[in-house]
Amino acid sequence: MTRKYFLLLCSFVFILSGCNEIKEVIKKSSPHEVYTKSLVKAGLEQTALGRQWQQTASAALSDSLIISLPYQEEGYFFADKVQATGLRFTGKRGQKMIFSLETTPPAHFRIFMDLFILKEGKSPEQVAFLGEDEFMMEFTAKSNAEYLLRMQPELLKGGRYTLTIRLQPSLGFPVAESDTRSILSFWADPRDGGARSHEGVDVFAPRGTPVVAVSNGIITRTGTNRLGGKVVWLRGEGASYYYAHLDSQMVGAGKRVNTGDTLGLVGNTGNARYTAHHLHFGIYTSGGAIDPLPFIDNRLPQPAPLTADISAPGKLMRVTAAQANLRRSPENSRPVLGGAERNTPFTVLAATEDWFRIQLPDMKLAYFHSSLAAPAGEPFSDVPAQTTDSLYEAPAPSALLVQMARSASLPVYGRYNEFYLVKTETDNWAWKRE
């Protein structure tokens, strides 16, 4: 960054700090939206910096990488760059997603975090955001859908952060002192020789084990039917929960219950009289039966441990393998985005498991396996230079000219698209054409 540009950015920060005095409070506006409006109020929306802020925020909603939940990363945002990150993932209806974000040092800088649902042919729809002075947000998926998490730091602020996304069931487990391992029959399993499919899950437990409320609600119906035997219906928020094959019912219609209250005891009544004792549990909405497992699965995995170098985010590294794969997701099973040759330099944006999330010299984003990278702190060769040689800001002939070479040779730290990454006599990074 040139001194002139840095001073210009600092003047913008001074203006923005004054905007904090205004603090428009707009109902249901996210902190990101409020901050963007503060740029407009300060007259910065038509400046290069203001336009770049909004363009970067929009680009993160489309040019996103793919992750699987649960997820954790140690990342870095640069104070002298306008950045935003978009991470795309699949959410299951009934699963609660818990997002936590911590900066290092605490409160040193602010990151805006917004969650969007992605629908075919429609613009991303915001469904949750991290509140001001908060470090955690929760969201329960209302449908099986693609979601996108966007993170963007405020202007001219940066540093390290830790993002963790955990999964939890949105309901309690329907059988006391049991967990997902007790489910031995699942949604859509064939029944009656394939004539129908299973509209629920079967939780196996000894006869007489308490069956409990998965949420607060009201008992709407109890009784007996041919398939379910002794049954209980519990009405919770937005859905009805069906308990079948009970040995006995311990509540009556109209009773209000809380999560964990006993509704009955496990049995094998109805068409389960020749099977082991179990509870059939189902969830019904206005659209019919839905898969209960994501709502009650209490054996969800935790984020995988970080084994990549967590000091690497924010640093320049280069490829050590003769040829390495770039991927859209930190999984070897995902499609390859492209390849990178030995000595290709890149900036590490984040570390997750044994992968780096990186940015290439042409600004492309990808995941790269950490075992194939090494710090680019030392040059690996020298390149001859003449005073007529041009040095560029980026590895492209159309890039901004930085300066002319002033020495007979320059140390080389990387190579990309027929350009060498070199350091000038003034210790600045530049690109020299081969």
Short mmCIF file of C-alpha atoms in Angstrom, two decimals:
data_model
loop_
_atom_site.label_atom_id
_atom_site.label_comp_id
_atom_site.label_asym_id
_atom_site.label_seq_id
_atom_site.Cartn_x
_atom_site.Cartn_y
_atom_site.Cartn_z
CA MET A 1 0.00 0.00 0.00
CA THR A 2 1.41 3.42 -0.96
CA ARG A 3 1.75 6.16 1.64
CA LYS A 4 -0.68 8.37 -0.30
CA TYR A 5 -3.35 5.65 -0.37
CA PHE A 6 -2.82 4.86 3.31
CA LEU A 7 -3.34 8.52 4.29
CA LEU A 8 -6.50 8.61 2.18
CA LEU A 9 -7.85 5.54 3.96
CA CYS A 10 -7.05 7.03 7.34
CA SER A 11 -9.05 10.15 6.49
CA PHE A 12 -12.02 7.92 5.66
CA VAL A 13 -11.70 6.20 9.02
CA PHE A 14 -11.82 9.59 10.75
CA ILE A 15 -15.05 10.43 8.93
CA LEU A 16 -16.58 7.04 9.78
CA SER A 17 -15.69 7.41 13.45
CA GLY A 18 -17.77 10.58 13.46
CA CYS A 19 -20.67 8.62 11.99
CA ASN A 20 -20.77 6.58 15.18
CA GLU A 21 -22.23 9.68 16.83
CA ILE A 22 -25.29 9.36 14.58
CA LYS A 23 -26.11 5.68 15.30
CA GLU A 24 -29.28 5.36 13.33
CA VAL A 25 -31.48 2.76 14.92
CA ILE A 26 -33.50 1.05 12.22
CA LYS A 27 -35.77 -1.73 13.30
CA LYS A 28 -34.71 -5.13 12.01
CA SER A 29 -31.66 -3.68 10.24
CA SER A 30 -28.54 -5.77 10.65
CA PRO A 31 -25.33 -4.14 11.93
CA HIS A 32 -23.92 -4.60 8.41
CA GLU A 33 -26.84 -2.65 6.94
CA VAL A 34 -26.53 0.09 9.56
CA TYR A 35 -22.79 0.38 8.87
CA THR A 36 -23.38 0.55 5.11
CA LYS A 37 -25.91 3.34 5.64
CA SER A 38 -23.35 5.19 7.75
CA LEU A 39 -21.05 5.15 4.71
CA VAL A 40 -23.83 6.72 2.66
CA LYS A 41 -24.50 9.33 5.33
CA ALA A 42 -20.82 10.21 5.39
CA GLY A 43 -20.88 10.69 1.61
CA LEU A 44 -18.54 7.78 1.01
CA GLU A 45 -20.80 5.63 -1.20
CA GLN A 46 -19.48 7.33 -4.34
CA THR A 47 -15.84 7.07 -3.32
CA ALA A 48 -13.62 4.24 -4.47
CA LEU A 49 -13.46 2.90 -0.92
CA GLY A 50 -17.23 3.04 -0.40
CA ARG A 51 -17.94 1.35 -3.73
CA GLN A 52 -15.36 -1.33 -3.00
CA TRP A 53 -16.98 -2.05 0.39
CA GLN A 54 -20.38 -2.67 -1.21
CA GLN A 55 -19.00 -4.55 -4.21
CA THR A 56 -16.97 -6.83 -1.95
CA ALA A 57 -20.01 -7.52 0.23
CA SER A 58 -22.10 -8.43 -2.84
CA ALA A 59 -19.36 -10.56 -4.39
CA ALA A 60 -19.12 -12.69 -1.23
CA LEU A 61 -22.75 -13.76 -1.78
CA SER A 62 -21.97 -15.30 -5.16
CA ASP A 63 -18.27 -16.16 -5.25
CA SER A 64 -18.42 -18.46 -2.24
CA LEU A 65 -16.56 -21.59 -1.18
CA ILE A 66 -18.33 -24.69 0.14
CA ILE A 67 -18.00 -26.18 3.63
CA SER A 68 -19.65 -28.98 5.58
CA LEU A 69 -21.04 -28.57 9.08
CA PRO A 70 -19.85 -28.61 11.79
CA TYR A 71 -16.96 -26.32 10.92
CA GLN A 72 -14.17 -24.33 12.53
CA GLU A 73 -11.50 -22.03 11.17
CA GLU A 74 -8.80 -19.68 12.40
CA GLY A 75 -8.70 -16.74 10.01
CA TYR A 76 -7.22 -13.34 9.35
CA PHE A 77 -8.55 -10.10 7.88
CA PHE A 78 -6.11 -7.46 6.62
CA ALA A 79 -6.59 -3.90 7.87
CA ASP A 80 -5.26 -2.40 4.63
CA LYS A 81 -7.64 -4.35 2.34
CA VAL A 82 -11.39 -4.37 1.78
CA GLN A 83 -12.38 -8.01 2.30
CA ALA A 84 -15.41 -10.24 2.75
CA THR A 85 -15.77 -14.00 3.01
CA GLY A 86 -18.67 -16.17 1.84
CA LEU A 87 -19.02 -19.77 3.05
CA ARG A 88 -21.79 -21.93 1.59
CA PHE A 89 -23.25 -25.04 3.22
CA THR A 90 -26.34 -27.26 3.42
CA GLY A 91 -28.74 -26.96 6.34
CA LYS A 92 -31.20 -29.67 7.37
CA ARG A 93 -34.71 -28.84 8.49
CA GLY A 94 -34.94 -29.01 12.26
CA GLN A 95 -31.22 -28.66 12.95
CA LYS A 96 -30.07 -25.72 15.02
CA MET A 97 -26.92 -24.01 13.81
CA ILE A 98 -24.86 -22.13 16.39
CA PHE A 99 -22.33 -19.63 15.06
CA SER A 100 -19.67 -18.17 17.35
CA LEU A 101 -17.13 -15.56 16.33
CA GLU A 102 -14.23 -14.31 18.44
CA THR A 103 -11.61 -11.77 17.47
CA THR A 104 -8.04 -11.59 18.75
CA PRO A 105 -7.51 -9.51 20.76
CA PRO A 106 -11.15 -9.21 21.90
CA ALA A 107 -12.98 -6.08 20.69
CA HIS A 108 -9.91 -5.01 18.69
CA PHE A 109 -11.97 -4.93 15.53
CA ARG A 110 -15.49 -5.77 14.44
CA ILE A 111 -16.67 -8.39 11.97
CA PHE A 112 -20.19 -8.25 10.57
CA MET A 113 -21.70 -11.73 10.22
CA ASP A 114 -24.89 -12.39 8.24
CA LEU A 115 -26.66 -15.62 7.31
CA PHE A 116 -28.55 -15.97 4.02
CA ILE A 117 -30.75 -18.68 2.52
CA LEU A 118 -30.12 -19.39 -1.15
CA LYS A 119 -33.06 -20.16 -3.43
CA GLU A 120 -32.87 -21.02 -7.10
CA GLY A 121 -33.50 -18.01 -9.29
CA LYS A 122 -33.81 -15.61 -6.34
CA SER A 123 -31.50 -13.18 -4.59
CA PRO A 124 -29.99 -14.37 -1.28
CA GLU A 125 -32.43 -13.74 1.58
CA GLN A 126 -31.05 -12.70 4.95
CA VAL A 127 -32.39 -14.93 7.74
CA ALA A 128 -30.11 -14.08 10.70
CA PHE A 129 -27.30 -11.80 11.72
CA LEU A 130 -24.85 -11.32 14.57
CA GLY A 131 -26.09 -8.52 16.80
CA GLU A 132 -24.01 -5.60 17.93
CA ASP A 133 -21.62 -6.49 20.77
CA GLU A 134 -22.55 -10.17 20.40
CA PHE A 135 -20.28 -13.08 19.57
CA MET A 136 -22.88 -15.82 19.01
CA MET A 137 -26.01 -16.30 16.90
CA GLU A 138 -28.38 -19.24 16.50
CA PHE A 139 -30.62 -20.28 13.64
CA THR A 140 -32.90 -23.31 13.23
CA ALA A 141 -33.32 -24.39 9.61
CA LYS A 142 -36.95 -24.29 8.51
CA SER A 143 -36.23 -26.30 5.35
CA ASN A 144 -33.57 -28.41 3.70
CA ALA A 145 -31.74 -25.68 1.83
CA GLU A 146 -28.46 -24.08 0.90
CA TYR A 147 -27.26 -21.32 3.21
CA LEU A 148 -24.43 -18.81 3.02
CA LEU A 149 -22.54 -17.15 5.84
CA ARG A 150 -20.94 -13.81 5.02
CA MET A 151 -18.27 -12.22 7.20
CA GLN A 152 -16.94 -8.73 6.53
CA PRO A 153 -14.78 -6.57 8.82
CA GLU A 154 -15.28 -2.85 9.17
CA LEU A 155 -13.05 -0.63 7.06
CA LEU A 156 -9.38 -0.33 7.98
CA LYS A 157 -9.70 -2.81 10.82
CA GLY A 158 -8.31 -6.31 10.83
CA GLY A 159 -6.74 -9.11 12.78
CA ARG A 160 -7.20 -12.73 13.74
CA TYR A 161 -10.53 -14.40 14.43
CA THR A 162 -11.98 -17.81 15.26
CA LEU A 163 -15.20 -18.96 13.60
CA THR A 164 -16.99 -22.04 14.96
CA ILE A 165 -20.24 -23.50 13.60
CA ARG A 166 -21.81 -26.23 15.73
CA LEU A 167 -24.97 -28.26 15.23
CA GLN A 168 -27.62 -29.12 17.79
CA PRO A 169 -31.08 -30.70 17.62
CA SER A 170 -33.87 -28.14 17.94
CA LEU A 171 -35.95 -30.53 20.07
CA GLY A 172 -35.30 -32.73 23.06
CA PHE A 173 -34.92 -36.49 22.66
CA PRO A 174 -38.29 -38.31 23.04
CA VAL A 175 -37.07 -41.21 25.24
CA ALA A 176 -35.48 -40.56 28.63
CA GLU A 177 -31.79 -41.37 29.10
CA SER A 178 -31.44 -42.39 25.44
CA ASP A 179 -29.76 -40.97 22.37
CA THR A 180 -29.59 -41.38 18.61
CA ARG A 181 -27.86 -44.76 18.92
CA SER A 182 -31.21 -46.18 20.10
CA ILE A 183 -32.86 -45.36 16.75
CA LEU A 184 -32.85 -48.57 14.70
CA SER A 185 -35.51 -47.74 12.11
CA PHE A 186 -35.48 -44.50 10.17
CA TRP A 187 -37.60 -42.21 8.04
CA ALA A 188 -38.76 -43.69 4.70
CA ASP A 189 -37.81 -47.26 5.58
CA PRO A 190 -40.19 -49.64 3.71
CA ARG A 191 -43.23 -51.01 5.53
CA ASP A 192 -45.73 -53.76 4.63
CA GLY A 193 -43.47 -55.14 1.92
CA GLY A 194 -42.91 -51.73 0.39
CA ALA A 195 -46.59 -50.78 0.24
CA ARG A 196 -45.87 -47.76 2.42
CA SER A 197 -42.89 -46.00 3.96
CA HIS A 198 -42.02 -45.24 7.54
CA GLU A 199 -43.25 -41.78 8.61
CA GLY A 200 -40.98 -41.39 11.61
CA VAL A 201 -38.19 -43.06 13.58
CA ASP A 202 -38.27 -45.98 16.01
CA VAL A 203 -36.41 -45.54 19.30
CA PHE A 204 -35.77 -48.89 20.99
CA ALA A 205 -35.71 -49.02 24.79
CA PRO A 206 -36.80 -51.39 27.58
CA ARG A 207 -40.49 -51.59 28.36
CA GLY A 208 -41.54 -48.93 30.87
CA THR A 209 -38.83 -46.42 29.92
CA PRO A 210 -40.30 -42.90 30.21
CA VAL A 211 -41.36 -41.19 26.98
CA VAL A 212 -40.91 -37.43 27.33
CA ALA A 213 -42.02 -34.16 25.73
CA VAL A 214 -39.59 -32.91 23.09
CA SER A 215 -40.81 -29.32 23.53
CA ASN A 216 -43.18 -27.17 25.53
CA GLY A 217 -46.76 -27.52 24.35
CA ILE A 218 -50.21 -28.91 24.92
CA ILE A 219 -51.51 -32.47 24.68
CA THR A 220 -54.13 -32.37 21.93
CA ARG A 221 -55.14 -36.01 21.84
CA THR A 222 -54.58 -39.43 23.41
CA GLY A 223 -56.16 -42.73 22.47
CA THR A 224 -55.66 -46.03 20.71
CA ASN A 225 -55.50 -46.97 17.02
CA ARG A 226 -54.74 -50.09 15.00
CA LEU A 227 -51.22 -49.18 13.88
CA GLY A 228 -49.97 -47.07 16.75
CA GLY A 229 -51.64 -48.80 19.65
CA LYS A 230 -51.67 -46.39 22.60
CA VAL A 231 -50.71 -42.94 21.29
CA VAL A 232 -50.17 -39.35 22.47
CA TRP A 233 -50.25 -36.19 20.33
CA LEU A 234 -48.31 -33.15 21.54
CA ARG A 235 -48.76 -29.79 19.85
CA GLY A 236 -45.65 -27.60 19.92
CA GLU A 237 -44.65 -24.50 18.01
CA GLY A 238 -45.51 -25.05 14.35
CA ALA A 239 -45.80 -28.85 14.49
CA SER A 240 -47.48 -31.86 16.12
CA TYR A 241 -45.42 -34.65 17.69
CA TYR A 242 -46.74 -38.19 17.55
CA TYR A 243 -45.83 -40.88 20.14
CA ALA A 244 -46.97 -44.43 19.37
CA HIS A 245 -46.77 -48.02 20.68
CA LEU A 246 -46.89 -46.82 24.30
CA ASP A 247 -47.31 -49.30 27.10
CA SER A 248 -49.30 -46.65 28.95
CA GLN A 249 -50.25 -42.99 28.66
CA MET A 250 -49.63 -40.65 31.59
CA VAL A 251 -51.22 -37.44 30.31
CA GLY A 252 -54.63 -36.42 29.05
CA ALA A 253 -55.86 -34.07 26.33
CA GLY A 254 -55.59 -30.41 27.29
CA LYS A 255 -52.64 -30.79 29.64
CA ARG A 256 -49.80 -28.29 29.19
CA VAL A 257 -46.34 -29.82 29.39
CA ASN A 258 -42.75 -28.67 29.36
CA THR A 259 -39.75 -30.20 27.63
CA GLY A 260 -38.73 -33.35 29.47
CA ASP A 261 -42.12 -34.01 31.14
CA THR A 262 -43.17 -37.67 31.07
CA LEU A 263 -45.99 -38.41 28.62
CA GLY A 264 -46.08 -42.21 28.84
CA LEU A 265 -43.99 -45.38 28.91
CA VAL A 266 -42.30 -47.33 26.11
CA GLY A 267 -44.22 -50.42 25.00
CA ASN A 268 -45.11 -52.42 21.89
CA THR A 269 -48.84 -51.88 21.44
CA GLY A 270 -50.61 -51.70 18.06
CA ASN A 271 -48.90 -53.39 15.13
CA ALA A 272 -45.65 -53.55 17.15
CA ARG A 273 -46.91 -56.30 19.45
CA TYR A 274 -44.57 -58.86 17.86
CA THR A 275 -41.49 -56.59 17.88
CA ALA A 276 -39.09 -55.40 20.54
CA HIS A 277 -40.32 -52.59 22.75
CA HIS A 278 -39.84 -49.18 21.14
CA LEU A 279 -41.32 -45.75 20.60
CA HIS A 280 -42.47 -44.67 17.17
CA PHE A 281 -41.90 -40.91 17.01
CA GLY A 282 -43.20 -38.71 14.19
CA ILE A 283 -43.49 -35.01 13.35
CA TYR A 284 -46.42 -33.62 11.39
CA THR A 285 -46.81 -30.13 9.94
CA SER A 286 -49.45 -28.58 7.72
CA GLY A 287 -47.65 -30.16 4.79
CA GLY A 288 -47.72 -33.67 6.28
CA ALA A 289 -45.12 -35.87 7.92
CA ILE A 290 -41.44 -34.83 7.89
CA ASP A 291 -38.22 -36.57 8.87
CA PRO A 292 -37.80 -36.20 12.67
CA LEU A 293 -34.13 -37.20 12.85
CA PRO A 294 -32.52 -33.75 12.37
CA PHE A 295 -34.86 -32.36 15.06
CA ILE A 296 -33.79 -34.86 17.74
CA ASP A 297 -30.34 -36.14 16.72
CA ASN A 298 -28.30 -35.62 19.89
CA ARG A 299 -25.17 -37.42 18.69
CA LEU A 300 -24.00 -34.78 16.21
CA PRO A 301 -20.24 -34.52 15.60
CA GLN A 302 -18.12 -31.68 16.89
CA PRO A 303 -15.92 -29.55 14.59
CA ALA A 304 -12.78 -31.44 13.57
CA PRO A 305 -9.59 -30.32 15.33
CA LEU A 306 -7.30 -27.85 13.60
CA THR A 307 -4.08 -29.59 12.57
CA ALA A 308 -2.92 -27.04 9.99
CA ASP A 309 -0.55 -24.31 11.13
CA ILE A 310 -2.89 -21.79 12.79
CA SER A 311 -0.18 -19.12 12.65
CA ALA A 312 -0.29 -19.21 8.83
CA PRO A 313 -3.43 -17.05 8.26
CA GLY A 314 -2.33 -13.61 7.15
CA LYS A 315 1.00 -14.87 5.79
CA LEU A 316 2.41 -15.39 2.30
CA MET A 317 3.17 -19.01 1.41
CA ARG A 318 4.02 -20.96 -1.72
CA VAL A 319 3.35 -24.40 -3.22
CA THR A 320 6.02 -27.02 -2.55
CA ALA A 321 4.64 -29.86 -4.72
CA ALA A 322 5.32 -30.10 -8.45
CA GLN A 323 1.56 -29.92 -9.03
CA ALA A 324 -1.17 -29.45 -6.42
CA ASN A 325 -4.95 -29.33 -6.53
CA LEU A 326 -7.09 -26.34 -5.64
CA ARG A 327 -10.55 -27.20 -4.34
CA ARG A 328 -13.80 -25.39 -3.62
CA SER A 329 -14.17 -27.23 -0.33
CA PRO A 330 -11.74 -28.59 2.30
CA GLU A 331 -12.43 -32.20 1.30
CA ASN A 332 -10.50 -34.44 -1.08
CA SER A 333 -13.78 -35.85 -2.39
CA ARG A 334 -14.85 -32.45 -3.77
CA PRO A 335 -14.27 -31.47 -7.43
CA VAL A 336 -10.96 -29.85 -8.32
CA LEU A 337 -11.09 -26.14 -9.21
CA GLY A 338 -7.71 -26.18 -10.89
CA GLY A 339 -4.04 -26.78 -10.31
CA ALA A 340 -1.12 -24.86 -8.88
CA GLU A 341 2.51 -25.38 -9.86
CA ARG A 342 5.52 -25.42 -7.59
CA ASN A 343 6.41 -21.98 -6.17
CA THR A 344 2.96 -20.53 -6.85
CA PRO A 345 2.58 -17.91 -4.10
CA PHE A 346 -0.66 -17.40 -2.19
CA THR A 347 -1.99 -15.64 0.87
CA VAL A 348 -3.45 -17.79 3.64
CA LEU A 349 -6.84 -16.42 4.73
CA ALA A 350 -7.80 -19.18 7.17
CA ALA A 351 -6.88 -22.61 8.49
CA THR A 352 -9.43 -25.40 8.97
CA GLU A 353 -8.65 -29.03 9.85
CA ASP A 354 -5.53 -29.72 7.73
CA TRP A 355 -6.44 -27.25 4.99
CA PHE A 356 -5.77 -23.62 4.18
CA ARG A 357 -8.34 -21.28 2.68
CA ILE A 358 -6.24 -19.21 0.32
CA GLN A 359 -6.25 -16.31 -2.13
CA LEU A 360 -4.16 -16.62 -5.27
CA PRO A 361 -2.32 -13.67 -6.87
CA ASP A 362 -5.22 -13.20 -9.35
CA MET A 363 -7.63 -12.92 -6.37
CA LYS A 364 -9.18 -16.37 -6.93
CA LEU A 365 -10.22 -18.22 -3.77
CA ALA A 366 -9.70 -21.90 -3.04
CA TYR A 367 -8.92 -24.50 -0.39
CA PHE A 368 -5.42 -25.95 -0.43
CA HIS A 369 -3.98 -28.83 1.59
CA SER A 370 -1.58 -27.45 4.17
CA SER A 371 0.94 -30.28 3.73
CA LEU A 372 1.79 -28.95 0.25
CA ALA A 373 2.72 -25.43 1.36
CA ALA A 374 5.67 -23.69 2.96
CA PRO A 375 6.35 -20.09 4.05
CA ALA A 376 7.57 -17.78 1.30
CA GLY A 377 9.77 -15.82 3.65
CA GLU A 378 13.01 -16.66 1.87
CA PRO A 379 13.76 -16.28 -1.87
CA PHE A 380 14.42 -19.46 -3.84
CA SER A 381 16.33 -17.78 -6.68
CA ASP A 382 17.33 -14.48 -8.26
CA VAL A 383 16.17 -13.04 -11.56
CA PRO A 384 18.28 -10.71 -13.73
CA ALA A 385 16.92 -7.19 -14.00
CA GLN A 386 17.64 -4.12 -16.10
CA THR A 387 16.80 -0.50 -15.43
CA THR A 388 14.34 -0.68 -18.34
CA ASP A 389 12.38 -3.57 -16.77
CA SER A 390 8.90 -2.71 -15.48
CA LEU A 391 7.65 -3.96 -12.11
CA TYR A 392 3.91 -4.44 -11.63
CA GLU A 393 1.44 -4.47 -8.76
CA ALA A 394 -0.14 -7.76 -9.94
CA PRO A 395 0.92 -10.64 -12.26
CA ALA A 396 -0.67 -9.20 -15.40
CA PRO A 397 0.66 -6.84 -18.11
CA SER A 398 -2.41 -4.64 -17.61
CA ALA A 399 -1.67 -4.20 -13.89
CA LEU A 400 -0.61 -0.93 -12.35
CA LEU A 401 3.06 -0.11 -12.94
CA VAL A 402 4.85 0.12 -9.59
CA GLN A 403 8.34 1.23 -10.64
CA MET A 404 11.30 0.36 -12.81
CA ALA A 405 13.98 -2.05 -11.68
CA ARG A 406 17.07 -0.41 -10.21
CA SER A 407 19.47 -3.31 -9.65
CA ALA A 408 21.07 -6.05 -11.71
CA SER A 409 19.09 -8.82 -9.99
CA LEU A 410 16.07 -9.23 -7.77
CA PRO A 411 15.24 -12.00 -5.24
CA VAL A 412 12.38 -14.27 -6.34
CA TYR A 413 9.77 -15.49 -3.84
CA GLY A 414 7.17 -16.98 -6.22
CA ARG A 415 6.11 -17.51 -9.81
CA TYR A 416 2.64 -17.14 -11.33
CA ASN A 417 1.36 -16.76 -14.91
CA GLU A 418 4.83 -16.07 -16.36
CA PHE A 419 5.55 -13.46 -13.69
CA TYR A 420 8.04 -13.56 -10.85
CA LEU A 421 7.15 -12.30 -7.39
CA VAL A 422 10.13 -10.20 -6.33
CA LYS A 423 11.17 -7.73 -3.67
CA THR A 424 12.42 -4.34 -4.75
CA GLU A 425 15.39 -2.44 -3.38
CA THR A 426 12.94 -0.59 -1.12
CA ASP A 427 11.70 -3.94 0.29
CA ASN A 428 8.30 -3.75 -1.45
CA TRP A 429 6.55 -6.62 -3.24
CA ALA A 430 6.27 -6.41 -7.03
CA TRP A 431 5.84 -8.62 -10.09
CA LYS A 432 8.36 -8.89 -12.91
CA ARG A 433 7.55 -10.43 -16.25
CA GLU A 434 9.76 -13.33 -17.34
#
